[in-house]
mmCIF file of C-alpha atoms in Angstrom:
data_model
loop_
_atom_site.group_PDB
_atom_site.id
_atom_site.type_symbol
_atom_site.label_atom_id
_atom_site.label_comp_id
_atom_site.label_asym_id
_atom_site.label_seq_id
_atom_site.Cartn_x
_atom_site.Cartn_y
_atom_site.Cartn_z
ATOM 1 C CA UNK A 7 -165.707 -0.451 -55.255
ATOM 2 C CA UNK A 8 -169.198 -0.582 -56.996
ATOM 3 C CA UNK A 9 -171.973 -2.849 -55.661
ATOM 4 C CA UNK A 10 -171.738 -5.145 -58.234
ATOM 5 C CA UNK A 11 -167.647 -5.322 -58.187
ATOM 6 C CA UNK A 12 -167.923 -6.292 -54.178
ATOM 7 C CA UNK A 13 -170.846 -8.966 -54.600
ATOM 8 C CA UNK A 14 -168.909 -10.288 -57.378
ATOM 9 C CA UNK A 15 -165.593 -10.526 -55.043
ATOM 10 C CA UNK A 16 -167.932 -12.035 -52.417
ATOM 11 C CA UNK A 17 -168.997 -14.549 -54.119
ATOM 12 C CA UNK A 18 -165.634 -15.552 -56.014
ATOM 13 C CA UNK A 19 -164.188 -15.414 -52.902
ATOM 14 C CA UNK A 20 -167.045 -17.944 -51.320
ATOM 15 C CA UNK A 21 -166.664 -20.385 -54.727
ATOM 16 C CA UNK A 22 -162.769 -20.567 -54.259
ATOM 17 C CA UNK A 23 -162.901 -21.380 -50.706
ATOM 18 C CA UNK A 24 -165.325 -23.881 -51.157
ATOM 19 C CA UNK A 25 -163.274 -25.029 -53.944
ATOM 20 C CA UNK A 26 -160.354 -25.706 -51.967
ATOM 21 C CA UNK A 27 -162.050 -26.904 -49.097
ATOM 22 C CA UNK A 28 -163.515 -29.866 -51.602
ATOM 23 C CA UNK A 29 -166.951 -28.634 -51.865
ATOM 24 C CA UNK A 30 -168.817 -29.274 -55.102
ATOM 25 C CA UNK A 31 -172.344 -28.016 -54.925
ATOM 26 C CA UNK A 32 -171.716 -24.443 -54.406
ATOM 27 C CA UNK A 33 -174.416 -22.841 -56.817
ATOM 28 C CA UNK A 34 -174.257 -19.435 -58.250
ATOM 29 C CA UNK A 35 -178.239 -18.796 -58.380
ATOM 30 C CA UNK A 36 -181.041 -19.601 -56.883
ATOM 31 C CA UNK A 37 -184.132 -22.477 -57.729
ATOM 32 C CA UNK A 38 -186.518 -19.593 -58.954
ATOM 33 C CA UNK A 39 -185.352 -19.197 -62.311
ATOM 34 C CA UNK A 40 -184.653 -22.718 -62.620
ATOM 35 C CA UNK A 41 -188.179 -23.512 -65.258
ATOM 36 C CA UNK A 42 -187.619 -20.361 -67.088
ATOM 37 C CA UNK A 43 -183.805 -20.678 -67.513
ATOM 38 C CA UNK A 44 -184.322 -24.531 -68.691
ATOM 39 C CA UNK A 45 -186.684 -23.209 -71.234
ATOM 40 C CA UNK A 46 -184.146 -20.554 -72.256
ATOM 41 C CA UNK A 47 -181.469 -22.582 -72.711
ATOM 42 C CA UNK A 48 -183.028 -25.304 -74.888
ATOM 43 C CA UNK A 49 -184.165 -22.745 -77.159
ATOM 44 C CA UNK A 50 -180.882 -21.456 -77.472
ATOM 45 C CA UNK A 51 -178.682 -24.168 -78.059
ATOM 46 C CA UNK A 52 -181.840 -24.766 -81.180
ATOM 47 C CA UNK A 53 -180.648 -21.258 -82.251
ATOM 48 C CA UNK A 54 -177.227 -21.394 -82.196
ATOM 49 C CA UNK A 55 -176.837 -25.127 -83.572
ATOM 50 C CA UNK A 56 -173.348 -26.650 -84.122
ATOM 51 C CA UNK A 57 -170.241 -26.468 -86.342
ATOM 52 C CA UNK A 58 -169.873 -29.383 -88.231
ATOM 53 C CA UNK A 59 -165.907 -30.896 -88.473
ATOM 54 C CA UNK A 60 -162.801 -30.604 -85.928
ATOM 55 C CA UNK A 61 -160.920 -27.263 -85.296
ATOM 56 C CA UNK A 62 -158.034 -27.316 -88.227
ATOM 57 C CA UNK A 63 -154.954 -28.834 -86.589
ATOM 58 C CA UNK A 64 -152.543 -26.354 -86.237
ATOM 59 C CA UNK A 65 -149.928 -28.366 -84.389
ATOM 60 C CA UNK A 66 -146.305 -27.279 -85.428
ATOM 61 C CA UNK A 67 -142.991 -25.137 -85.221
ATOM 62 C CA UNK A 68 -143.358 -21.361 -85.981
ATOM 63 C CA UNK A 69 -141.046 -18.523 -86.028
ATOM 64 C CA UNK A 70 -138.289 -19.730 -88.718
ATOM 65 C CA UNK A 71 -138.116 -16.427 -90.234
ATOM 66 C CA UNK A 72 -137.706 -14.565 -86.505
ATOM 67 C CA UNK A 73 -134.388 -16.888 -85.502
ATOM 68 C CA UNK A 74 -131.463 -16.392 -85.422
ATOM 69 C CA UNK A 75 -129.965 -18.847 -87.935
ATOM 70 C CA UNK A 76 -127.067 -19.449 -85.773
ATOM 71 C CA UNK A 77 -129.564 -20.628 -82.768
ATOM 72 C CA UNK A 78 -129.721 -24.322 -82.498
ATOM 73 C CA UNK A 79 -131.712 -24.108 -79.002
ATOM 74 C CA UNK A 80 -134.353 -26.553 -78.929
ATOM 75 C CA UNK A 81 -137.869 -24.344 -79.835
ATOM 76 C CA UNK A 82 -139.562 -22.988 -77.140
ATOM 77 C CA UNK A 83 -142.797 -25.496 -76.210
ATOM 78 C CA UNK A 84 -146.400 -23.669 -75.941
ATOM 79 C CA UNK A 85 -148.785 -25.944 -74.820
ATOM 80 C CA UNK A 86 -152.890 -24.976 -75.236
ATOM 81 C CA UNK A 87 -155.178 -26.353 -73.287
ATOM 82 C CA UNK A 88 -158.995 -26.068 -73.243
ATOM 83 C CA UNK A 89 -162.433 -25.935 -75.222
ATOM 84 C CA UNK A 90 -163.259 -25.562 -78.508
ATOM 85 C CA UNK A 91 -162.297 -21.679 -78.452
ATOM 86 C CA UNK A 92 -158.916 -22.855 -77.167
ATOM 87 C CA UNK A 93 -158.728 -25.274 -80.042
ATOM 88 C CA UNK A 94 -160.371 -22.551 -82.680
ATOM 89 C CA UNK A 95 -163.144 -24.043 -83.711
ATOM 90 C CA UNK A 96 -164.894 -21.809 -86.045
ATOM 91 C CA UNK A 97 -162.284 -20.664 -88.398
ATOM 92 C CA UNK A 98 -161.156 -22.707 -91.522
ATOM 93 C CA UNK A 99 -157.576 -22.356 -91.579
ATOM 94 C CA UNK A 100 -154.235 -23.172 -88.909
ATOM 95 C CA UNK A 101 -153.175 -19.822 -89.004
ATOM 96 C CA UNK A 102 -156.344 -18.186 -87.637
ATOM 97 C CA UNK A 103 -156.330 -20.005 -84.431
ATOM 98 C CA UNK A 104 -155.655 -18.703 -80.995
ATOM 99 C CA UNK A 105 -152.757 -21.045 -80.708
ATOM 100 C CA UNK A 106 -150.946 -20.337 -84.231
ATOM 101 C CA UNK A 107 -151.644 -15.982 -83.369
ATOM 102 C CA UNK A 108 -149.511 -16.589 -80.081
ATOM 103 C CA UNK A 109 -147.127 -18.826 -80.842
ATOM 104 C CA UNK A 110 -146.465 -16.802 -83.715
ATOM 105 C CA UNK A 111 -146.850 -13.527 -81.843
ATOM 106 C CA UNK A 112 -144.189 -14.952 -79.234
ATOM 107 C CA UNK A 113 -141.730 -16.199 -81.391
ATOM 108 C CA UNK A 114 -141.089 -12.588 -82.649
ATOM 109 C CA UNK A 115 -141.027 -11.235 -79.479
ATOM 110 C CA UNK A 116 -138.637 -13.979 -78.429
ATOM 111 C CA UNK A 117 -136.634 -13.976 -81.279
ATOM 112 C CA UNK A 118 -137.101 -17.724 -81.293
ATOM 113 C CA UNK A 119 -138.879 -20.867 -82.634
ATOM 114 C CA UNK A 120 -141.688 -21.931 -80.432
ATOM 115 C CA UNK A 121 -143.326 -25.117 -81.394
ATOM 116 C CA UNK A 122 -147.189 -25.476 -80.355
ATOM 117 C CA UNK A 123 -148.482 -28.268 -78.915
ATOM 118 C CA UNK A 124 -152.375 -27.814 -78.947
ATOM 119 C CA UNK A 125 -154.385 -30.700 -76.642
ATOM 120 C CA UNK A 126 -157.627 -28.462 -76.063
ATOM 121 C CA UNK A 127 -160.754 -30.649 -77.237
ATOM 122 C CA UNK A 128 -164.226 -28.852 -78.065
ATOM 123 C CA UNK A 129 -167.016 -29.956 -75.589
ATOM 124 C CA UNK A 130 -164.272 -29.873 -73.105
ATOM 125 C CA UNK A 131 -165.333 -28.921 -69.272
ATOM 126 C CA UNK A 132 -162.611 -28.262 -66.302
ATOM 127 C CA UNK A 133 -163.069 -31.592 -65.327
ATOM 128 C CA UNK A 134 -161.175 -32.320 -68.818
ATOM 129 C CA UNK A 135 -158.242 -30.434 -67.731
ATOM 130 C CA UNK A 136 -156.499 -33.563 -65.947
ATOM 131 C CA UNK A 137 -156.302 -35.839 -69.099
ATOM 132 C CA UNK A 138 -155.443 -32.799 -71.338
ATOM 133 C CA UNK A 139 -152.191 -32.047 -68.665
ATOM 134 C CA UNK A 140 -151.443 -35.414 -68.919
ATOM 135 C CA UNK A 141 -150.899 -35.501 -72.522
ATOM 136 C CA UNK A 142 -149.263 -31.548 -72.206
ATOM 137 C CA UNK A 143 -146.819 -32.602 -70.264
ATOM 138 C CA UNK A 144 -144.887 -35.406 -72.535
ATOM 139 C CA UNK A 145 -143.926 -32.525 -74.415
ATOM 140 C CA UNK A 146 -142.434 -30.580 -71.477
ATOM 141 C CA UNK A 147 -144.059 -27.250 -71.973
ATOM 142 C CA UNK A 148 -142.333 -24.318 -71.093
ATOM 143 C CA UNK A 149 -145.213 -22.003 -71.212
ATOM 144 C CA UNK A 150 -149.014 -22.705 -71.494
ATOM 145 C CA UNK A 151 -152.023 -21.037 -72.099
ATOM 146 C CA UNK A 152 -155.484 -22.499 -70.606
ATOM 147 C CA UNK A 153 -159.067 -21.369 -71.818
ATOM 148 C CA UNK A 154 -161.943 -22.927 -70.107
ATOM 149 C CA UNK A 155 -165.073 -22.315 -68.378
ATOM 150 C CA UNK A 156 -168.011 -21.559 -70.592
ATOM 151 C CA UNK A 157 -169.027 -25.543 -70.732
ATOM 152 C CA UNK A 158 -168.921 -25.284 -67.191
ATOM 153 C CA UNK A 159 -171.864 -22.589 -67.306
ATOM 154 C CA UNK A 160 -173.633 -24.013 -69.878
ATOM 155 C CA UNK A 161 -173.575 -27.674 -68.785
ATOM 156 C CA UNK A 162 -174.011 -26.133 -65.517
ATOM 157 C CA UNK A 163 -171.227 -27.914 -63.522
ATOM 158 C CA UNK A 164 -171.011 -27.203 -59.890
ATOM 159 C CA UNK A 165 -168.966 -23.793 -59.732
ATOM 160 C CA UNK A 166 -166.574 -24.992 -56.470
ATOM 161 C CA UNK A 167 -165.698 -27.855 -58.576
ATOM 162 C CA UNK A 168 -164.756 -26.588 -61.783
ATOM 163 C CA UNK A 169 -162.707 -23.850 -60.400
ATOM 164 C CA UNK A 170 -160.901 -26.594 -57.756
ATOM 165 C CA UNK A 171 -160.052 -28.493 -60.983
ATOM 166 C CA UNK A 172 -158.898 -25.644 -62.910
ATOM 167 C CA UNK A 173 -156.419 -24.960 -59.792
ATOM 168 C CA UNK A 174 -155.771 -28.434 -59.810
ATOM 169 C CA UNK A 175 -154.356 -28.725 -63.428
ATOM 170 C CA UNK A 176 -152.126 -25.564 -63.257
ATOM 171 C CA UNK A 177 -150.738 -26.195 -59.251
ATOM 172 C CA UNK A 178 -149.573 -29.606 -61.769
ATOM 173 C CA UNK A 179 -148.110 -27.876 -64.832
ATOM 174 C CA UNK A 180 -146.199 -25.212 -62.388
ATOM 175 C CA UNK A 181 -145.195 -28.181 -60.565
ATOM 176 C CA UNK A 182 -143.707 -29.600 -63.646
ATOM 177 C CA UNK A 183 -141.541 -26.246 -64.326
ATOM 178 C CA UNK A 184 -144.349 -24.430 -67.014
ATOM 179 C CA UNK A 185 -145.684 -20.972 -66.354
ATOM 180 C CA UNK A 186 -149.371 -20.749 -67.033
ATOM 181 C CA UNK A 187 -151.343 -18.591 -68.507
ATOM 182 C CA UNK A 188 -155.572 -18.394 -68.758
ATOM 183 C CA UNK A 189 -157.807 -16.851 -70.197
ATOM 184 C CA UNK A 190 -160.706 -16.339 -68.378
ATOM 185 C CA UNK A 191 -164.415 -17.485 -68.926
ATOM 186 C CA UNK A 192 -166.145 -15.365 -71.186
ATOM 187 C CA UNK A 193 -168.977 -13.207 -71.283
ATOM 188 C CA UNK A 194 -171.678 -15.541 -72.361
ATOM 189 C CA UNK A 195 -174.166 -12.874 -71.960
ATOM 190 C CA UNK A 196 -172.994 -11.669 -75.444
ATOM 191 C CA UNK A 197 -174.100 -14.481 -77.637
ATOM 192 C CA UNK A 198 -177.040 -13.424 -79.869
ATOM 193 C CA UNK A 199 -179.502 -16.208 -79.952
ATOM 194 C CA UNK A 200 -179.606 -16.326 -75.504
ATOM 195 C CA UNK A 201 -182.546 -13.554 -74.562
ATOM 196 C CA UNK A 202 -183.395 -12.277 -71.603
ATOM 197 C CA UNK A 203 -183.942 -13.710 -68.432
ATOM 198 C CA UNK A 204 -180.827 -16.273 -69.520
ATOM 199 C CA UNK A 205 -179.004 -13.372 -71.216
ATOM 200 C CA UNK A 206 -178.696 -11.243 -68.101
ATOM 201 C CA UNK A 207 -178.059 -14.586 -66.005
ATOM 202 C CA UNK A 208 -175.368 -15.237 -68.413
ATOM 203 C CA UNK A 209 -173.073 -12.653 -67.627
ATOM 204 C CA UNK A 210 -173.569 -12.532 -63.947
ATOM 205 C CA UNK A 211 -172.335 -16.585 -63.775
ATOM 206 C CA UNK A 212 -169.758 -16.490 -66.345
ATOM 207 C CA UNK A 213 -168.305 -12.954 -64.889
ATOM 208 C CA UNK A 214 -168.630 -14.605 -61.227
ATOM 209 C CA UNK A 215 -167.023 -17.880 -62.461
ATOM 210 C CA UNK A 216 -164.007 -15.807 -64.078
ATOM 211 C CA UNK A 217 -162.958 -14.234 -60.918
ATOM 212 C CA UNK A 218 -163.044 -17.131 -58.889
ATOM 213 C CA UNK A 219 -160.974 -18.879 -61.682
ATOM 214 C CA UNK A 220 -158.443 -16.157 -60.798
ATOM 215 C CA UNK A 221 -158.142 -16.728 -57.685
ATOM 216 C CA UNK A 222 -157.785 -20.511 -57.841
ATOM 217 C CA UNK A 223 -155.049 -19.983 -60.676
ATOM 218 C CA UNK A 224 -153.229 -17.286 -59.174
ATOM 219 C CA UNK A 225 -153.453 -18.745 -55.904
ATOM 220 C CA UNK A 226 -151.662 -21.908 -58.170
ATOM 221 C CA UNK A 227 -148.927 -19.942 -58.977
ATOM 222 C CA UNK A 228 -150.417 -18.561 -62.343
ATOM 223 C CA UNK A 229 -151.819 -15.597 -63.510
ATOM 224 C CA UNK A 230 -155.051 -14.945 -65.915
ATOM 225 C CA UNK A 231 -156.120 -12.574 -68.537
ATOM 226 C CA UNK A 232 -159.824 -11.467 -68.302
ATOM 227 C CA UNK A 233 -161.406 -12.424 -71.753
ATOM 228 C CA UNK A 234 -165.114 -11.725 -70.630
ATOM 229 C CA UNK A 235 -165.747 -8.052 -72.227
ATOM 230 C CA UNK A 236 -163.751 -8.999 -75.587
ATOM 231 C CA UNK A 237 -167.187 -10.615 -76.386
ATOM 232 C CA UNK A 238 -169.193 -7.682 -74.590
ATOM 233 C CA UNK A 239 -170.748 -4.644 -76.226
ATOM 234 C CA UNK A 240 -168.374 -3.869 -78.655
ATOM 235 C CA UNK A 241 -168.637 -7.230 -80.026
ATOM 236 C CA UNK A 242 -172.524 -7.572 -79.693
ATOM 237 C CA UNK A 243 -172.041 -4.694 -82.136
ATOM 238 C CA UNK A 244 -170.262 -6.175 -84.836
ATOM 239 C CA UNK A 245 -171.306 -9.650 -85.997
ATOM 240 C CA UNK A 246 -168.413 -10.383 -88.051
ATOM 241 C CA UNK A 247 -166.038 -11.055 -84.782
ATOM 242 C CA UNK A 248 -168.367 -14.456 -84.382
ATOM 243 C CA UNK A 249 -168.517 -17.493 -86.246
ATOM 244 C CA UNK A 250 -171.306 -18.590 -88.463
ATOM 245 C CA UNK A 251 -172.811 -20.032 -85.407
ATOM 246 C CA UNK A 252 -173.409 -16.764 -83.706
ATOM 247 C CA UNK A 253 -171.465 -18.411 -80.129
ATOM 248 C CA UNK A 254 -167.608 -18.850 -81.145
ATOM 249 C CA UNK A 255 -165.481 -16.471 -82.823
ATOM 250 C CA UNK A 256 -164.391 -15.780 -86.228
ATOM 251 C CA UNK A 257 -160.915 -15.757 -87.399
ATOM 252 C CA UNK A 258 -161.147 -11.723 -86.302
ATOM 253 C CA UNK A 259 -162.526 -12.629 -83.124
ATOM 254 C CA UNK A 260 -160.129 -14.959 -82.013
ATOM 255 C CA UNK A 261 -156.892 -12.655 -83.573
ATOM 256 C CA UNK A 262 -158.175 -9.965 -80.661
ATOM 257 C CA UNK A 263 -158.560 -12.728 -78.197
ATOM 258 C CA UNK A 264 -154.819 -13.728 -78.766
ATOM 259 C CA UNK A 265 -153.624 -9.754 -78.919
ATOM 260 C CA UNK A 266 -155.264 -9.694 -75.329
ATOM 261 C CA UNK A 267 -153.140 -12.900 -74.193
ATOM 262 C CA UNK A 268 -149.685 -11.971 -76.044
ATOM 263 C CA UNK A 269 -148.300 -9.578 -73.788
ATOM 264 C CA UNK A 270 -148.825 -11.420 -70.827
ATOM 265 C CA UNK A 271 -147.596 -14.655 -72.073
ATOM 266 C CA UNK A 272 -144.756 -12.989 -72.721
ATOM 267 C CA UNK A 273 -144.360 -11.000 -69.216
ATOM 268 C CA UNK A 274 -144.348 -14.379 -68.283
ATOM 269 C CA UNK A 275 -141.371 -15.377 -69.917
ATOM 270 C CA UNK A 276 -140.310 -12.249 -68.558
ATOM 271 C CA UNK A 277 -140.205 -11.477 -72.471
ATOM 272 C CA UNK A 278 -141.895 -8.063 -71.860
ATOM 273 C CA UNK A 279 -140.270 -4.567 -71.471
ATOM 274 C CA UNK A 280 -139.742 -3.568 -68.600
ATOM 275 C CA UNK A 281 -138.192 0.145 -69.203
ATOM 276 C CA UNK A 282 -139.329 2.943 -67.293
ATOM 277 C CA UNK A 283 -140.808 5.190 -69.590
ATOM 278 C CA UNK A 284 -139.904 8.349 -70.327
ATOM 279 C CA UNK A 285 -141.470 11.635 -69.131
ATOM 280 C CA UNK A 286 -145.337 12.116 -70.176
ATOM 281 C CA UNK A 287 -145.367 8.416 -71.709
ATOM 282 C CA UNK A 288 -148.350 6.478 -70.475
ATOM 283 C CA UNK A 289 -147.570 3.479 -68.888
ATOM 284 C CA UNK A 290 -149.678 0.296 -68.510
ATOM 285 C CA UNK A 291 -152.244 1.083 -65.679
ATOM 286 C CA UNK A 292 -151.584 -1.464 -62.263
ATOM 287 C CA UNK A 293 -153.042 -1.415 -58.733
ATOM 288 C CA UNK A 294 -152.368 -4.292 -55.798
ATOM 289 C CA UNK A 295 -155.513 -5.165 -54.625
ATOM 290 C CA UNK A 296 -156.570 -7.981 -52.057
ATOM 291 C CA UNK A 297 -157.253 -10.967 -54.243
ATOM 292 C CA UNK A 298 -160.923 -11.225 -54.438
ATOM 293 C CA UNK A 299 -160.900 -7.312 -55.122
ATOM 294 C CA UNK A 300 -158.516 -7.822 -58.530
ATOM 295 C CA UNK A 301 -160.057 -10.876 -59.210
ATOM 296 C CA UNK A 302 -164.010 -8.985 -59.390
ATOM 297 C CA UNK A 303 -162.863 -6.273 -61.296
ATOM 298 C CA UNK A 304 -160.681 -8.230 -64.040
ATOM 299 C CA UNK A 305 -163.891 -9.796 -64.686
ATOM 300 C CA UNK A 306 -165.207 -7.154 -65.600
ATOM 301 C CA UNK A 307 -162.774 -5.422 -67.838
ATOM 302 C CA UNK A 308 -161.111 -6.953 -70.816
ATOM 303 C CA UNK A 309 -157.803 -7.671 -71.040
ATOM 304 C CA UNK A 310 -156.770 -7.169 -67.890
ATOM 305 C CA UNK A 311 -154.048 -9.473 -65.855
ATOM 306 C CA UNK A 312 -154.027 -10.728 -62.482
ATOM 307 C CA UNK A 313 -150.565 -12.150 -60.847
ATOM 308 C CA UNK A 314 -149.319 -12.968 -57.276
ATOM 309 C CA UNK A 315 -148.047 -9.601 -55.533
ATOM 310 C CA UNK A 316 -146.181 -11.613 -52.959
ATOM 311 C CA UNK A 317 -147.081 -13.904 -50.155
ATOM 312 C CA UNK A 318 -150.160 -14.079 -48.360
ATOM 313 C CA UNK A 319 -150.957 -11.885 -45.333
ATOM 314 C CA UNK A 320 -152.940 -12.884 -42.782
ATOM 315 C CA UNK A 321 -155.895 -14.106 -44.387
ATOM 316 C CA UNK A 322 -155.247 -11.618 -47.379
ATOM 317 C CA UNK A 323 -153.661 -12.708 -50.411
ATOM 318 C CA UNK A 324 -152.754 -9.469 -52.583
ATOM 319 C CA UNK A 325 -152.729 -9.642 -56.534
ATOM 320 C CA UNK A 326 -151.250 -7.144 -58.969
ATOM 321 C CA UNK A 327 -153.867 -5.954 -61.414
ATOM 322 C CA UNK A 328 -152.429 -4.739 -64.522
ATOM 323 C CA UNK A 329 -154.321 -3.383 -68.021
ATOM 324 C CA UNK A 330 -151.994 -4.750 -70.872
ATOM 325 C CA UNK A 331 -154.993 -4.684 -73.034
ATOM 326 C CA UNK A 332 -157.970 -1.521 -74.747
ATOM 327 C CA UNK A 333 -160.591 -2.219 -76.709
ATOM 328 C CA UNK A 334 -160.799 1.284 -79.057
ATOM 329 C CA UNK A 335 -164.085 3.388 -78.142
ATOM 330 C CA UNK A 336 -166.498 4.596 -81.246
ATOM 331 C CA UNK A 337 -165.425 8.162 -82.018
ATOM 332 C CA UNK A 338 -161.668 7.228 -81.907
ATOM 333 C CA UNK A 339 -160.365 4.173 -84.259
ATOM 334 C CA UNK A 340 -163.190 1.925 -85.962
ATOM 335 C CA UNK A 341 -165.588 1.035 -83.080
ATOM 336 C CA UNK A 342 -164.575 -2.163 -81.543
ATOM 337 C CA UNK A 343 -161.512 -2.126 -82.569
ATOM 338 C CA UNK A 344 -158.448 -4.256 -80.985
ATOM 339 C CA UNK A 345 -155.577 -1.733 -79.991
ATOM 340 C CA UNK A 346 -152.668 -3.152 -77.642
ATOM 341 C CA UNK A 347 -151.848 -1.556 -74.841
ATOM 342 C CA UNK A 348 -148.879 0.942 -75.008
ATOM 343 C CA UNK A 349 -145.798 -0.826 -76.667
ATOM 344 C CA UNK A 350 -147.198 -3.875 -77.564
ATOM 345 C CA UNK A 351 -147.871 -5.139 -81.176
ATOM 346 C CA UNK A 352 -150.523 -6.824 -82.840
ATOM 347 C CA UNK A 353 -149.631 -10.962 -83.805
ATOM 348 C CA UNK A 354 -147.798 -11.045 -86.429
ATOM 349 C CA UNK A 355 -148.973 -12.989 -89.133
ATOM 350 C CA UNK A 356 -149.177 -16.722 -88.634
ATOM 351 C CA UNK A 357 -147.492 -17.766 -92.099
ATOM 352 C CA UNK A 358 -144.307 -17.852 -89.995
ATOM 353 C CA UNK A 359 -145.217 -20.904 -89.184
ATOM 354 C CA UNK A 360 -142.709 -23.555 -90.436
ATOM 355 C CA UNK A 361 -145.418 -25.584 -92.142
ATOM 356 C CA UNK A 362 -147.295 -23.480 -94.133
ATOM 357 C CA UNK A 363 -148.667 -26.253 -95.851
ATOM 358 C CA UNK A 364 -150.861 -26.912 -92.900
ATOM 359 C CA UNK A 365 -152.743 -23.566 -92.999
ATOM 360 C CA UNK A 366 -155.604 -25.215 -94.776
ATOM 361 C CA UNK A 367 -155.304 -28.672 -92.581
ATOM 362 C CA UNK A 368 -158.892 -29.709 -91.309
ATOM 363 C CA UNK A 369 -160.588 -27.159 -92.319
ATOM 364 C CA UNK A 370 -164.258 -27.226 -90.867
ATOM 365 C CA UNK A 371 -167.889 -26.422 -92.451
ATOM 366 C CA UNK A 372 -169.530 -23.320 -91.186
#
């Protein structure tokens, strides 16, 4: 394991203890950095700016034209939960949002209607999560997907805290019968207006928050999906997969983001094949690791899933590490390119959903 892989496991390791030990002022850097970093920041958040408006709602039943007519199950319930990348602020229409691409994406996998239930809130930190599972839950999700964290780093919440709350809310939705799902924090070292010093510091606390997020939530009884690198070099590189404000994603941006998260909400579901391939077929690459191990090296690959692999041991807990997910490299397809990982399929188009009418609904201002 490279340097940087083991201090990262050491110190997502030291946040999630702390974490579930109740400790809140676990810090990821130092004082040193503290006047340069303030100065940093302020002059980024002047670069960047805002969006103006809400995310477009995209609330509603999808997957009509998948059914079976003849089914008269109840839809399936996917409930998001989350910031405003969660909630898809940045794109104009219902259809290009995270939520609509998966619920979409699962109900042709599933054959089914799923009906999405989006409470994610821009502005919102972990310490949102509570209220947001509270409303969740009078829908009785069967599935949900969380994406959280990068308010955390940028508001600079106490690490411990954020990720004991994050553990908090899905230990209560997998108490309530709902497999869970999250993405990751991402790489924030990616956004264009943040220079160095704050660049580089960037993507050392958002990568070290993201694997001790997987630990807390697999340690909860769910599994994550590393989203950092989907916003890493290949995306620096191509300023169309960000919004207008240079910080969240554009509608292409957010459609790889959801092709990342599709095959392992469906696993979950246990929606996924699992056929052994044949002879000379590649299959999806998986090692069990020691927690802390998987957690520090999902962080820093995109698209990759981390899930229980059985009880603890000792005072080991093991985690299955699985690559569902490649990013294409230049001299192959176009550079930066989303390609799923063997057998799976890009979202299908989000005009499935059952009320089309809404693809325009709250449209925002870039």
């Amino acid at each position: 394991m490279g340097g940087s892989q083991a201090s990262r496991a050491r110190v997502a390791r030291r946040i999630a203890t702390a974490a579930a030990y109740g400790g809140g002022g676990l810090g990821l850097l130092g004082v040193g950095l503290a006047g340069v970093l303030l100065t940093e920041s302020r002059m980024a958040v002047r670069a960047i700016g805002l969006l103006e408006g809400d995310p477009p709602h995209a609330d509603g039943v999808y997957g009509e034209a998948f059914a079976d007519p003849a089914d008269r199950r109840a839809p399936l319930v996917l409930a998001f939960l989350g910031d405003s990348t969660a909630a898809g602020l940045g794109v104009r229409r219902a259809r290009e949002t995270p939520g609509a691409l998966l619920a979409s994406g699962l109900a042709s996998v599933a054959e089914r209607r799923v009906r999405l239930v989006n409470v994610a809130r821009s502005g919102a930190r972990s310490s949102d999560l509570a209220r947001q599972v509270e409303a969740a839950l009078v829908a009785r999700p069967e599935v949900a997907v969380v994406m959280i964290g990068a308010n955390d780093v940028t508001r600079h919440a106490p690490a411990a805290r954020s990720v004991r709350e994050l553990g908090e809310a899905v230990g209560r939705l997998v108490s309530a019968g709902c497999r869970v799902v999250v993405g990751t924090c991402p790489d924030l070292g990616t956004i264009k207006p943040v220079r160095p010093p704050l660049r580089w510091v960037a993507r050392r606390v958002s990568r070290q928050l993201a694997a001790a997020q997987t630990i807390a939530v697999v340690e909860a009884g769910g599994r994550t999906v590393s989203l950092g690198s989907l916003l890493g070099p290949e995306f620096a590189a191509r300023p169309e997969l960000f919004a207008a404000d240079r910080y969240h994603p554009s509608a292409q941006g957010y459609a790889t983001a959801a092709m990342a998260l599709l095959p392992s909400l469906c696993a979950v579901l246990e929606l996924w094949p699992q056929d052994v391939p044949a002879a000379g077929t590649p299959v999806e690459p998986q090692a069990v690791l020691p927690m802390a191990v998987a957690a520090a090296a999902a962080a820093g690959r995109s698209g990759t899933e981390v899930s229980a692999a059985g009880p603890a041991n000792g005072t080991w807990r093991w985690a299955t590490l699985k690559q569902r997910f490649r990013l294409a490299l230049p001299g192959g397809e176009e550079a930066g390119a989303a390609v799923p990982a063997e057998g799976a399929a890009a979202p299908p188009d989000a005009s499935a959903n059952s009320h089309p009418e809404a693809d325009d609904a709250g449209a925002t201002k870039r």
